[in-house]
Coordinates of C-alpha atoms in Angstrom, one line a residue:
M292 CA 53.3 6.0 95.2
E293 CA 50.1 6.2 93.1
S294 CA 46.9 7.2 94.9
V295 CA 44.2 4.6 95.7
A296 CA 41.8 6.3 93.2
A297 CA 44.4 6.3 90.5
E298 CA 45.3 2.7 91.1
T299 CA 41.7 1.6 91.1
A300 CA 41.1 3.3 87.8
L301 CA 44.2 1.7 86.3
W302 CA 43.5 -1.7 87.7
R303 CA 40.2 -1.8 86.1
T304 CA 41.7 -1.7 82.6
R305 CA 43.1 -5.2 83.2
P306 CA 39.8 -7.1 83.2
M307 CA 38.5 -4.7 80.5
A308 CA 41.4 -5.6 78.3
R309 CA 41.0 -9.2 79.1
I310 CA 37.3 -9.0 78.2
D311 CA 38.0 -7.1 75.0
G312 CA 40.6 -9.6 74.0
N313 CA 38.0 -12.4 74.6
A314 CA 35.6 -10.3 72.4
V315 CA 37.9 -10.2 69.5
A316 CA 38.2 -14.1 69.7
I317 CA 34.6 -14.5 70.0
W318 CA 33.7 -12.2 67.2
T319 CA 36.3 -14.1 65.0
A320 CA 34.6 -17.3 65.8
L321 CA 31.2 -15.9 65.0
A322 CA 32.4 -14.5 61.7
T323 CA 33.4 -18.1 60.6
T324 CA 29.7 -18.9 60.2
W325 CA 29.2 -16.5 57.3
S326 CA 32.8 -16.8 56.0
L327 CA 33.6 -17.2 52.3
S328 CA 35.9 -20.1 53.4
S329 CA 35.4 -22.0 56.7
E330 CA 38.9 -23.5 56.2
R331 CA 40.7 -20.2 56.0
S332 CA 38.6 -18.8 58.8
L333 CA 39.4 -21.6 61.1
A334 CA 43.0 -21.1 60.4
E335 CA 42.7 -17.4 61.3
L336 CA 40.5 -18.3 64.4
S337 CA 43.3 -20.6 65.4
R338 CA 45.8 -17.7 65.3
V339 CA 43.6 -15.4 67.2
A340 CA 42.7 -17.9 69.8
S341 CA 46.4 -18.9 70.3
Y342 CA 47.3 -15.2 70.7
L343 CA 44.4 -14.9 73.3
G344 CA 45.8 -17.9 75.1
V345 CA 49.3 -16.1 75.3
F346 CA 47.7 -13.0 76.6
L347 CA 45.6 -15.0 79.3
L348 CA 48.7 -16.8 80.3
G349 CA 50.6 -13.6 80.8
V350 CA 47.8 -12.2 82.8
A351 CA 47.9 -15.3 85.0
I352 CA 51.7 -15.4 85.7
Y353 CA 52.2 -11.8 86.4
R354 CA 51.5 -11.2 90.0
E355 CA 52.7 -7.7 90.7
R356 CA 53.4 -4.9 88.1
G357 CA 56.9 -3.8 89.2
S358 CA 58.6 -7.1 88.9
A359 CA 56.4 -8.2 86.0
V360 CA 57.5 -5.1 83.9
R361 CA 61.1 -5.4 84.9
H362 CA 61.3 -9.1 84.1
A363 CA 59.3 -8.9 80.9
V364 CA 61.3 -5.9 79.6
A365 CA 64.6 -7.6 80.3
A366 CA 63.6 -10.9 78.9
I367 CA 62.1 -9.5 75.6
A368 CA 64.9 -7.0 75.1
T369 CA 67.4 -9.8 75.5
A370 CA 65.6 -12.0 73.0
V371 CA 65.6 -9.1 70.4
V372 CA 69.3 -8.6 70.9
A373 CA 69.9 -12.2 70.4
V374 CA 67.9 -12.2 67.3
S375 CA 69.5 -9.1 65.9
A376 CA 73.0 -10.4 66.7
L377 CA 72.2 -13.7 64.9
A378 CA 70.8 -11.9 61.9
L379 CA 73.7 -9.5 61.6
L380 CA 76.2 -12.5 61.8
S381 CA 74.2 -14.2 59.1
R382 CA 75.1 -11.2 56.8
L383 CA 78.7 -10.6 58.0
R384 CA 79.5 -14.3 58.1
P385 CA 77.0 -16.1 55.7
E386 CA 79.0 -19.2 55.5
L387 CA 78.1 -20.0 59.1
F388 CA 74.4 -19.8 58.4
P389 CA 73.4 -21.7 55.3
A390 CA 69.6 -21.5 56.4
A391 CA 69.7 -17.8 56.0
Q392 CA 69.4 -18.0 52.3
T393 CA 65.9 -19.5 52.6
T394 CA 64.1 -16.2 51.6
T395 CA 66.6 -15.5 48.8
S396 CA 66.0 -18.9 47.3
L397 CA 62.3 -18.1 47.1
L398 CA 62.6 -14.4 46.3
P399 CA 65.8 -13.7 44.4
R400 CA 65.1 -10.0 44.2
A401 CA 65.1 -9.8 48.1
N402 CA 68.8 -10.9 48.2
G403 CA 70.0 -7.6 49.7
R404 CA 67.4 -7.3 52.4
L405 CA 68.3 -9.0 55.7
S406 CA 65.5 -11.2 56.7
W407 CA 66.8 -14.3 58.6
P408 CA 65.8 -15.7 61.0
L409 CA 62.3 -14.4 60.7
N410 CA 62.6 -14.9 56.9
Y411 CA 60.8 -11.5 56.3
W412 CA 62.6 -8.3 56.2
N413 CA 59.7 -6.1 57.3
A414 CA 59.0 -8.4 60.2
L415 CA 62.6 -8.3 61.4
A416 CA 62.6 -4.6 61.2
A417 CA 59.4 -4.4 63.2
L418 CA 61.1 -6.6 65.9
M419 CA 64.1 -4.3 65.9
A420 CA 61.7 -1.3 66.4
F421 CA 59.8 -3.1 69.1
G422 CA 63.0 -3.9 71.0
L423 CA 64.7 -0.5 70.7
P424 CA 62.7 1.4 73.4
L425 CA 63.0 -1.5 75.8
L426 CA 66.8 -1.4 75.4
L427 CA 66.7 2.4 75.9
S428 CA 64.6 1.9 79.2
I429 CA 67.2 -0.6 80.5
A430 CA 70.1 1.6 79.5
T431 CA 68.6 4.6 81.4
S432 CA 66.9 2.9 84.4
A433 CA 68.6 -0.5 85.3
R434 CA 69.8 -0.7 88.8
S435 CA 73.2 -2.0 87.7
L436 CA 75.5 0.1 85.6
V437 CA 76.7 -3.2 83.8
A438 CA 73.1 -3.7 82.6
Q439 CA 72.9 -0.1 81.5
S440 CA 76.2 -0.3 79.6
F441 CA 75.3 -3.7 77.9
A442 CA 71.8 -2.3 76.9
A443 CA 73.3 0.8 75.5
G444 CA 76.0 -1.1 73.7
A445 CA 73.4 -3.3 72.1
V446 CA 71.5 -0.5 70.5
P447 CA 73.9 -0.1 67.5
I448 CA 73.6 -3.8 66.8
V449 CA 69.8 -3.5 66.7
A450 CA 70.0 -0.3 64.6
L451 CA 72.4 -1.8 62.0
C452 CA 70.2 -4.9 61.8
G453 CA 67.1 -2.7 61.2
Y454 CA 69.0 -0.7 58.5
L455 CA 70.1 -3.8 56.5
T456 CA 66.4 -4.8 56.2
F457 CA 65.8 -1.6 54.3
S458 CA 62.4 -1.4 55.8
R459 CA 60.8 2.1 55.8
A460 CA 57.9 0.9 57.9
G461 CA 60.5 -0.4 60.5
A462 CA 62.2 3.1 60.5
I463 CA 59.0 4.8 61.0
A464 CA 58.0 2.5 63.9
A465 CA 61.3 3.1 65.5
A466 CA 61.1 6.7 65.2
A467 CA 57.6 6.6 66.7
A468 CA 58.9 4.5 69.7
V469 CA 61.8 6.8 70.4
I470 CA 59.5 9.8 70.5
V471 CA 56.9 8.2 72.8
F472 CA 59.8 6.9 75.2
L473 CA 61.3 10.4 75.5
S474 CA 57.8 12.0 75.9
L475 CA 56.9 9.6 78.8
A476 CA 60.2 9.0 80.6
P477 CA 61.1 11.1 83.5
E478 CA 64.5 12.9 83.7
R479 CA 64.8 13.2 80.0
I480 CA 68.2 15.0 79.9
P481 CA 70.3 11.9 80.9
K482 CA 68.2 9.7 78.7
L483 CA 68.5 12.1 75.8
A484 CA 72.3 11.8 76.3
T485 CA 72.1 8.1 76.2
L486 CA 69.9 8.2 73.1
L487 CA 72.4 10.6 71.3
L488 CA 75.4 8.3 72.4
S489 CA 73.6 5.2 71.1
A490 CA 72.5 7.1 67.9
A491 CA 76.1 8.1 67.2
G492 CA 77.3 4.6 67.6
S493 CA 74.5 3.4 65.3
A494 CA 75.3 6.0 62.7
V495 CA 79.0 5.0 62.6
L496 CA 78.0 1.3 62.0
I497 CA 75.4 2.2 59.4
A498 CA 77.8 4.3 57.5
G499 CA 80.3 1.6 57.5
A500 CA 77.7 -0.8 56.1
A501 CA 76.7 1.8 53.5
H502 CA 80.3 2.1 52.2
R503 CA 80.5 -1.7 51.8
H504 CA 78.5 -2.7 48.7
T505 CA 78.9 -6.3 49.3
I506 CA 77.3 -6.1 52.8
E507 CA 74.4 -3.9 51.7
Q508 CA 73.7 -6.3 48.8
G509 CA 74.1 -9.5 50.7
L510 CA 76.8 -10.8 48.4
T511 CA 79.2 -13.7 49.0
G512 CA 82.7 -14.4 47.9
A513 CA 86.1 -13.3 49.0
A514 CA 85.4 -9.5 49.0
A515 CA 82.2 -10.0 51.0
R516 CA 84.1 -12.1 53.5
H517 CA 86.7 -9.4 53.9
D518 CA 84.1 -6.6 54.3
G519 CA 82.2 -8.7 56.8
A520 CA 85.3 -9.3 58.9
T521 CA 86.2 -5.6 59.0
L522 CA 82.7 -4.5 59.8
L523 CA 82.4 -7.2 62.5
I524 CA 85.5 -5.7 64.2
A525 CA 83.9 -2.2 63.9
V526 CA 80.8 -3.5 65.5
V527 CA 82.7 -4.9 68.5
I528 CA 84.7 -1.6 68.9
V529 CA 81.7 0.7 68.6
C530 CA 79.4 -1.4 70.9
A531 CA 82.1 -1.6 73.5
G532 CA 82.8 2.2 73.2
V533 CA 79.1 3.1 73.6
G534 CA 78.8 0.8 76.7
V535 CA 81.8 2.3 78.4
A536 CA 80.5 5.8 77.5
R537 CA 77.2 5.0 79.0
A538 CA 78.8 3.8 82.2
G539 CA 80.4 7.2 82.4
I540 CA 77.0 8.9 82.1
G541 CA 75.6 6.6 84.7
L542 CA 78.3 7.4 87.2
A543 CA 77.9 11.2 86.5
V544 CA 74.2 10.9 87.0
R545 CA 74.6 9.0 90.4
H546 CA 77.4 10.9 91.9
G547 CA 77.3 14.4 90.2
T548 CA 75.1 17.3 90.7
P549 CA 73.3 18.5 87.5
P550 CA 73.5 22.2 86.6
S551 CA 70.5 24.2 87.7
W552 CA 69.7 25.0 84.1
L553 CA 69.1 21.3 83.3
T554 CA 66.4 21.1 86.0
I555 CA 63.2 21.9 84.2
S556 CA 59.8 22.0 85.9
R557 CA 56.8 20.3 84.3
R558 CA 55.2 23.7 83.5
R559 CA 58.4 25.0 81.8
A560 CA 58.8 21.8 80.0
R561 CA 55.2 22.1 78.7
S562 CA 55.8 25.7 77.6
L563 CA 59.0 24.8 75.9
L564 CA 57.3 21.9 74.1
A565 CA 54.4 24.1 72.9
G566 CA 56.9 26.7 71.6
A567 CA 58.9 24.0 69.8
V568 CA 55.7 22.6 68.2
A569 CA 54.6 26.0 67.2
I570 CA 58.0 26.8 65.6
A571 CA 58.0 23.4 63.9
V572 CA 54.6 24.0 62.4
I573 CA 55.4 27.5 61.2
G574 CA 58.6 26.3 59.7
A575 CA 56.8 23.5 58.0
L576 CA 54.3 25.8 56.4
V577 CA 57.1 28.1 55.3
A578 CA 59.0 25.3 53.8
G579 CA 55.9 24.1 51.7
A580 CA 55.0 21.1 53.8
P581 CA 51.4 20.9 52.4
A582 CA 52.7 20.6 48.8
R583 CA 55.4 18.1 49.9
L584 CA 52.7 16.0 51.7
S585 CA 50.5 16.0 48.7
H586 CA 53.4 14.9 46.5
A587 CA 54.3 12.2 48.9
W588 CA 50.8 10.9 48.9
Q589 CA 50.7 10.8 45.2
D590 CA 54.0 8.9 45.2
F591 CA 52.6 6.5 47.9
K592 CA 49.8 5.5 45.5
R593 CA 52.2 4.6 42.8
P594 CA 53.0 0.9 42.7
T595 CA 56.8 1.4 42.4
A596 CA 59.6 4.0 42.6
A597 CA 63.1 4.0 41.3
A598 CA 64.6 4.0 44.8
L599 CA 62.8 0.7 45.6
H600 CA 64.9 -1.1 43.0
T601 CA 68.1 -0.8 44.9
N602 CA 68.9 -1.7 48.5
S603 CA 70.8 1.4 49.8
I604 CA 70.1 4.3 52.1
A605 CA 68.3 6.0 49.2
R606 CA 65.4 3.6 49.7
F607 CA 64.5 5.3 53.0
G608 CA 63.9 8.6 51.0
S609 CA 61.1 7.0 48.8
T610 CA 57.5 7.4 49.9
S611 CA 56.1 4.9 47.4
G612 CA 53.8 2.4 49.0
N613 CA 54.9 -0.5 46.8
D614 CA 51.4 -1.5 45.9
R615 CA 49.9 -1.1 49.5
Y616 CA 47.5 1.6 48.3
T617 CA 46.1 -0.9 45.8
Y618 CA 45.7 -3.6 48.4
W619 CA 44.0 -1.2 50.8
K620 CA 41.8 0.2 48.1
V621 CA 40.6 -3.3 47.1
A622 CA 40.1 -4.3 50.8
I623 CA 37.9 -1.2 51.4
Q624 CA 36.0 -1.7 48.2
S625 CA 35.3 -5.2 49.1
T626 CA 33.3 -4.3 52.2
K627 CA 30.4 -3.0 50.1
G628 CA 27.3 -4.9 51.3
H629 CA 28.9 -6.3 54.5
L630 CA 30.7 -3.4 56.1
L631 CA 29.7 -4.4 59.6
T632 CA 30.4 -8.1 59.3
G633 CA 33.1 -8.5 56.8
A634 CA 33.6 -11.5 54.4
G635 CA 35.2 -13.9 57.0
P636 CA 38.4 -14.2 58.8
G637 CA 41.4 -15.0 56.6
T638 CA 39.6 -14.5 53.3
F639 CA 41.4 -11.4 51.9
Q640 CA 43.1 -13.4 49.1
L641 CA 39.6 -14.5 48.0
L642 CA 38.5 -10.9 47.9
W643 CA 41.7 -9.6 46.2
Q644 CA 41.8 -12.1 43.2
P645 CA 38.5 -11.1 41.4
R646 CA 39.3 -7.4 41.8
E647 CA 43.0 -7.1 41.4
P648 CA 44.1 -4.6 38.6
T649 CA 47.2 -6.6 37.7
F650 CA 48.3 -10.1 38.7
N651 CA 50.0 -10.1 42.0
Y652 CA 50.0 -13.1 44.3
V653 CA 48.8 -11.5 47.6
V654 CA 47.5 -13.2 50.7
N655 CA 47.3 -10.4 53.2
A656 CA 46.3 -6.7 52.9
H657 CA 49.6 -5.5 54.4
S658 CA 47.7 -3.7 57.1
L659 CA 46.2 -5.4 60.2
Y660 CA 43.6 -2.7 60.5
I661 CA 42.4 -2.6 56.9
E662 CA 42.5 -6.4 56.6
T663 CA 40.5 -6.7 59.7
L664 CA 37.8 -4.3 58.3
A665 CA 37.6 -6.4 55.1
E666 CA 37.4 -9.7 56.9
V667 CA 35.5 -9.3 60.2
G668 CA 33.9 -5.8 59.5
L669 CA 33.7 -2.6 61.3
I670 CA 32.7 -4.5 64.5
G671 CA 35.7 -6.6 64.5
L672 CA 37.9 -3.5 63.7
A673 CA 36.3 -1.6 66.6
L674 CA 36.9 -4.5 69.0
L675 CA 40.6 -4.9 68.0
G676 CA 41.1 -1.0 68.1
A677 CA 39.5 -1.0 71.6
F678 CA 42.0 -3.7 72.7
F679 CA 45.0 -1.8 71.5
V680 CA 43.7 1.5 73.0
L681 CA 43.2 0.0 76.4
V682 CA 46.7 -1.7 76.3
I683 CA 48.5 1.4 75.1
G684 CA 46.4 3.8 77.2
A685 CA 47.0 1.9 80.3
S686 CA 50.8 1.8 79.6
V687 CA 51.0 5.5 78.9
R688 CA 48.9 6.4 82.1
R689 CA 51.1 4.2 84.3
A690 CA 54.2 5.5 82.7
A691 CA 52.9 9.1 83.4
H692 CA 51.7 8.5 86.9
G693 CA 53.7 5.6 88.3
A694 CA 56.5 5.5 90.8
L695 CA 59.5 7.3 89.6
E696 CA 61.9 4.2 89.6
S697 CA 59.4 2.3 87.3
R698 CA 58.3 5.0 84.9
A699 CA 61.3 4.6 82.5
R700 CA 60.5 0.9 82.0
L701 CA 56.8 1.6 81.7
A702 CA 57.7 4.3 79.1
G703 CA 59.7 1.6 77.3
V704 CA 56.6 -0.7 77.4
A705 CA 54.3 2.0 76.0
A706 CA 56.7 2.9 73.3
A707 CA 57.1 -0.7 72.3
C708 CA 53.3 -1.2 72.0
V709 CA 53.2 1.9 69.9
A710 CA 55.9 0.4 67.7
F711 CA 53.9 -2.7 67.2
S712 CA 50.8 -0.8 66.4
V713 CA 52.5 1.3 63.8
S714 CA 54.2 -1.7 62.2
A715 CA 50.9 -3.5 62.1
A716 CA 49.4 -0.6 60.0
F717 CA 51.8 -1.2 57.2
D718 CA 52.5 -4.9 57.1
W719 CA 51.3 -8.4 57.8
I720 CA 53.3 -8.7 61.0
W721 CA 50.2 -10.1 62.8
Q722 CA 50.9 -13.3 60.9
V723 CA 54.5 -13.6 62.2
P724 CA 53.8 -14.9 65.7
V725 CA 57.0 -13.8 67.5
L726 CA 55.8 -10.1 67.3
P727 CA 52.2 -10.5 68.5
V728 CA 53.4 -12.8 71.3
A729 CA 55.9 -10.3 72.5
F730 CA 53.4 -7.6 72.4
L731 CA 50.9 -9.5 74.3
L732 CA 53.4 -10.7 77.0
L733 CA 54.6 -7.1 77.3
A734 CA 50.9 -5.8 77.5
G735 CA 50.1 -8.3 80.3
S736 CA 53.0 -7.1 82.4
A737 CA 51.9 -3.5 82.1
L738 CA 48.3 -4.4 83.0
A739 CA 49.5 -6.4 86.1
P740 CA 48.1 -5.1 89.5
S741 CA 50.2 -2.9 91.7
R742 CA 51.5 -4.5 94.9
A743 CA 49.8 -1.7 96.8
A744 CA 46.4 -2.5 95.3
P745 CA 44.2 -2.4 98.5
F746 CA 40.8 -3.6 97.2
A747 CA 39.2 -7.0 97.1
G748 CA 39.0 -7.2 93.3
A749 CA 42.8 -7.1 92.9
R750 CA 43.2 -9.7 95.7
R751 CA 40.7 -12.1 94.0
L752 CA 42.5 -11.8 90.6
R753 CA 45.7 -12.7 92.3
G754 CA 44.2 -15.8 94.0
P755 CA 45.0 -19.3 92.9
A756 CA 41.4 -20.1 91.6
A757 CA 41.5 -17.1 89.3
R758 CA 45.0 -18.1 88.1
V759 CA 44.1 -21.7 87.4
G760 CA 41.1 -20.6 85.6
M761 CA 43.0 -18.4 83.4
V762 CA 45.6 -21.1 82.7
V763 CA 42.8 -23.4 81.7
A764 CA 41.3 -21.0 79.4
A765 CA 44.6 -20.4 77.8
V766 CA 45.1 -24.0 77.2
A767 CA 41.6 -24.4 75.8
S768 CA 42.2 -21.6 73.4
L769 CA 44.5 -23.9 71.6
S770 CA 41.8 -26.3 70.4
P771 CA 41.0 -24.5 67.2
I772 CA 44.6 -24.8 66.1
A773 CA 44.7 -28.5 67.0
I774 CA 41.8 -29.2 64.5
A775 CA 43.5 -27.0 61.7
M776 CA 46.9 -28.8 62.2
A777 CA 45.3 -32.3 62.3
T778 CA 43.5 -31.5 59.0
T779 CA 46.7 -30.1 57.4
T780 CA 48.7 -33.1 58.5
A781 CA 46.2 -35.5 57.1
V782 CA 46.2 -33.7 53.7
R783 CA 50.0 -33.8 53.6
Q784 CA 50.1 -37.4 54.5
S785 CA 47.7 -38.1 51.7
Q786 CA 49.8 -36.1 49.2
A787 CA 52.9 -38.1 50.4
A788 CA 51.1 -41.4 50.0
A789 CA 49.9 -40.4 46.5
A790 CA 53.3 -39.5 45.4
A791 CA 54.5 -42.9 46.6
G792 CA 51.8 -44.6 44.6
N793 CA 49.8 -45.8 47.5
T794 CA 46.5 -44.3 46.4
G795 CA 44.4 -46.4 48.8
L796 CA 46.2 -44.9 51.8
A797 CA 46.1 -41.5 50.2
L798 CA 42.3 -41.7 49.8
A799 CA 41.9 -42.8 53.4
D800 CA 44.0 -39.9 54.6
A801 CA 42.1 -37.4 52.5
R802 CA 38.9 -38.6 53.8
A803 CA 40.1 -38.5 57.3
A804 CA 41.0 -34.9 56.8
A805 CA 37.4 -34.2 55.4
R806 CA 35.8 -35.7 58.5
L807 CA 38.1 -33.5 60.8
E808 CA 37.0 -30.4 59.0
P809 CA 33.8 -31.1 56.8
G810 CA 33.6 -27.6 55.6
A811 CA 37.2 -27.4 54.3
A812 CA 37.9 -27.3 50.5
S813 CA 41.5 -28.8 50.6
P814 CA 40.6 -32.3 51.8
Q815 CA 37.9 -32.6 49.1
I816 CA 40.3 -31.3 46.4
Q817 CA 42.9 -33.9 47.5
S818 CA 40.2 -36.6 47.4
A819 CA 39.3 -35.6 43.9
L820 CA 42.9 -35.8 42.7
V821 CA 43.5 -39.1 44.3
L822 CA 40.3 -40.5 42.8
E823 CA 41.4 -39.1 39.5
L824 CA 44.6 -41.2 39.8
R825 CA 42.5 -44.3 40.6
G826 CA 40.5 -43.8 37.4
D827 CA 37.3 -43.0 39.3
L828 CA 36.1 -39.8 37.5
T829 CA 32.7 -40.0 38.8
G830 CA 33.9 -39.9 42.3
A831 CA 36.5 -37.3 41.6
I832 CA 33.8 -35.0 40.1
A833 CA 31.7 -35.5 43.1
A834 CA 34.6 -34.6 45.5
A835 CA 35.4 -31.5 43.3
R836 CA 31.8 -30.3 43.6
R837 CA 32.0 -30.6 47.4
A838 CA 35.1 -28.6 47.2
T839 CA 33.4 -25.8 45.1
A840 CA 30.5 -25.8 47.6
N841 CA 32.8 -25.4 50.5
E842 CA 34.8 -22.6 49.0
S843 CA 32.8 -21.3 46.1
T844 CA 34.9 -18.2 45.6
N845 CA 38.1 -20.0 45.3
W846 CA 39.1 -20.4 41.5
Q847 CA 41.3 -23.5 42.1
P848 CA 38.5 -26.1 42.9
W849 CA 36.5 -24.8 39.9
L850 CA 39.6 -25.2 37.6
I851 CA 40.1 -28.7 38.8
L852 CA 36.4 -29.6 38.3
S853 CA 36.7 -28.2 34.8
R854 CA 39.5 -30.5 34.0
L855 CA 37.7 -33.6 35.5
Q856 CA 34.5 -32.7 33.5
A857 CA 36.5 -32.6 30.3
E858 CA 38.3 -35.9 31.1
A859 CA 34.8 -37.4 31.8
G860 CA 33.6 -36.2 28.4
H861 CA 31.3 -33.5 29.7
P862 CA 32.2 -30.4 27.6
G863 CA 29.3 -28.2 28.8
G864 CA 30.1 -28.8 32.4
A865 CA 33.9 -28.3 31.8
V866 CA 33.3 -24.8 30.0
S867 CA 30.9 -23.8 32.7
A868 CA 33.4 -24.5 35.6
F869 CA 36.4 -23.0 33.6
R870 CA 34.4 -19.8 33.2
R871 CA 33.6 -19.7 36.9
A872 CA 37.3 -20.2 37.7
R873 CA 38.4 -17.5 35.3
S874 CA 35.9 -15.0 36.7
L875 CA 37.3 -15.6 40.2
N876 CA 40.9 -14.9 39.1
P877 CA 40.9 -13.1 35.9
R878 CA 44.4 -11.7 36.0
S879 CA 46.0 -15.1 36.6
P880 CA 48.5 -16.2 33.9
V881 CA 46.6 -19.5 33.7
F882 CA 43.8 -17.7 31.9
Q883 CA 45.8 -15.1 29.9
R884 CA 45.8 -17.3 26.8
S885 CA 42.2 -18.5 27.2

């Protein structure tokens, strides 16, 4: 059992994390006041506030850490397995999942990369990496051998699903998660045996997929159906075999006596680890690691690489950043003049378009941390980083010092949080709600107080008044998204009415949207377009001007204003607005012939 002093120190991280989560949302709200686009910033504030609500709700519902971690790990791991199984079935039996072709219809080049049901391959891979340590913790620490077997047998499904996304960031996050899990978990030898068993099963399935071109490329037809059926049989056999073998390991651990040479003291373990690290460093230097790293960095800065044009195992050998270096470079350069405060939440696209070296439709910087720096400045990045450090630090410390029976699950929690943090460094998974929500619910369970917490602060936090207050705050945090959704709904209703020829209703809906969000550009743009349909060019120009005032760095309202000015017979105003639009997005194909 933890000492009172240790438990007191750990418990204090819970209100600190809650305060820091509130600070992130408050700073985001403040940043909307100086944003380049209040509409985009409100949308981002809605996202952050909703995530804060999820976190507060998790803090409110978790009463005791042991049961909270156990239930959260089991629930989230089960959900990850369900998603991975559905995703894998959509590749092996595509005729059963017509909706799985949504991403392919929009991005034909992504046909070979498994993305459904999240509709983004890197997000799906990040979810698999997030769930992997949770499954390992269940497979090595669950009270029931049946649960251990099912968790171990599910790992090859998750691994195969992650492989078929061909996401290198997902592979890096998974590797980091496994390393953290093994570093923190107690009794590592049996856990290492389970890991190697699951890895062997995963390797068999991945090899099976790699030898089936139709599966790797996401093809359809008779050959693909045959390959899918045979691989599905292999999945069932391999997963069942891994589960049975894990049951054997579990029985051996419970009823057998491990050899003395497998029992390693902490001091000896540290010595062995230090020796292994020293050997690895020396070996890396002898093998020319500095030169290889330099070459990899140069390759990362290149926009493309030959291996990225094919979906195969060779893709994982490429270190090309696939334009990420360019996104990050532009984001960092855009902080000049407002390093502390940023340009406003959700505004990266407006920062990117005037600075992009070549045309590329980009909304996010493909890194939560760099995008946070560009949008809400160094202060916002520090607050976000502090929250992550508090959550991961508390998870790591509790995994290292907690009760023996709970350490494996807490190690899984810490490893999953690390996997999320790594994934967030390489992609826009912050905008895929399932991942932040899972992370925050898991974080809330790790920050729950221990049943043994003896001091008054913990008891007050468990009280009904505190819980009701946090639930009310969680519900209140949804208010920004209600405004944003109401505005979007009104604009879409206006567009539908205009398409149906009812310009009167379309104008009323557009103006209703403008009243809901006076600083937004899209309601004014819609009003301008509807007034243009009605022949009221004077009113349309006035609405377009309001749109340019609300979002002066967005090229689209300026281009619409240019067209309206030309239609109204104002060539000077039309040329001026056109030049302004072109300066804000000079690489767009719209302006290439101008």
